[in-house]
Amino acid sequence: TLVLCALAATPLTASARITIVNANQAGVGFNDTTAATPVGGNVGTTLGSQRLNAFQQAAELWGALLDSDVEIRIKASFEPLECTATTGTLGAAGPANILLGFENAPLPGTWFPVALANKIAGKDLIPTAVGHINAKFNSNVGTSGCLATSQWYYGLDNQHGDKIDLVSVLLHEFGHGLGFVTLVDPASGSEFLGNPDVFEGRILDKSTGVHWDTMTDAERKASAVRTGAVVWDGAAVTAGVPGTLNGLPLLTVTDPPALAGDFAVGTADFGAALTVAGVSEDIIAAADAANADGPATTDACSQLDNAAEVAGKVALVDRGTCLFTEKARNVQAAGAIGMVVVNNVADASALGMAGDDATITIPVVSITQADGATVRASISAGVAVRMRLDPDRRSGADAEDRMLLFSPNPVQAGSSTSHWDTSAYPHLLMQPNLAGDLPHTVDLTLPLLQDIGWASAPVPEPRDAVHRVPRTVSPRAIGPRP
């Protein structure tokens, strides 16, 4: 059963009409009649109606920003998705079809997501299609065996606390469906059916000075794992960077002189925000028991044994076993004024840390395994650090204000390249991990869509072709990432 749900509440100033197509059968998903109490501006009185209202809210937010005279249909459902007790797919969305050579196509032989192709052509190029974007979300979240300690928040006010804010996740996934995605397989470097896509043409490898659409498969494969070298080369995004990103997060060693300098860091979704002034103190290695909570004596997975030494200092802990938030709670309880997590695997960049806990009030950053070894080698003689922001550099962007794309080594299927890098700060909508502090805005996502044609004058280049996208793109997932 498919039900069209037009957005009756869409503001008159909206420039695009987005319609949710309910693809659930009777009694499940959007049609679940389980009684629910209205929450956070969502007036639905059943579980299904609250889900649908959240979808409509996200669609209205996007519709008010987009420039298209053609209705955008999102075929949507709530259904059981891949899940375990601790990790699972929250939801996924992507273009239902991709097209090249359509009427007014601005680039020859280039794939466009159907919603954008319709906007450029000025008409629905596949009028019989149920949806231009396909979206599936996990109805089992919060049940036994599926992220049992998590819950969806269906409110529209972003006051989700420790629950998963559905509207934020929807804004992200709809962004993929509208075009924030490349069809290149980063593991092989191959293009979809041998043709470039419009997103790919804006991917620049700074180390070679070459855009992806002019590379060979082998060159794209090599580029996909060049962490820190792959950027978005688009004027709208670059113009938006200075007003969006904060200074660059750093761990600065101020003493001893032989070790003095800046260490790149990853940031956390929880804890106090870093500042330019920063937090300055000696760094002390946290010590706790090796037990069922965590087998290492350096992982801070249980109450610290050296709380007196850590109090008033910055705690150094190793990644592993327990949640990052648990480590932070333990070092904060010991009196630490900050926490630095050392990665337990070799990586070219520092680790972004997921989690949500409003009780954590100290700043938390991570450093690489190699940098952690360097700090630990000197810590017994005393190491003074400052956890800070460098106001002269932008987090998540290069010196020319071009945004870094997520390019981890090894490739992360469904995440690599089609997201902003985890180093961007504050957290952005299109980073690969769900941050608990996201507002209901689209930050640099809209400028990227403008860069690929949502606000560009098209140039005619007819060549007819259409294909259905063969895979679900970029599932929004959640997990402990200890």
mmCIF file of C-alpha atoms in Angstrom, residues 18 47 203 243 294 324:
data_model
loop_
_atom_site.group_PDB
_atom_site.id
_atom_site.type_symbol
_atom_site.label_atom_id
_atom_site.label_comp_id
_atom_site.label_asym_id
_atom_site.label_seq_id
_atom_site.Cartn_x
_atom_site.Cartn_y
_atom_site.Cartn_z
ATOM 1 C CA ILE A 18 8.412 17.466 -1.128
ATOM 2 C CA LEU A 47 3.549 5.765 16.880
ATOM 3 C CA ILE A 203 36.351 15.883 -5.736
ATOM 4 C CA GLY A 243 31.204 31.412 8.738
ATOM 5 C CA GLY A 294 38.240 -3.364 30.547
ATOM 6 C CA PHE A 324 34.272 6.789 25.202
#
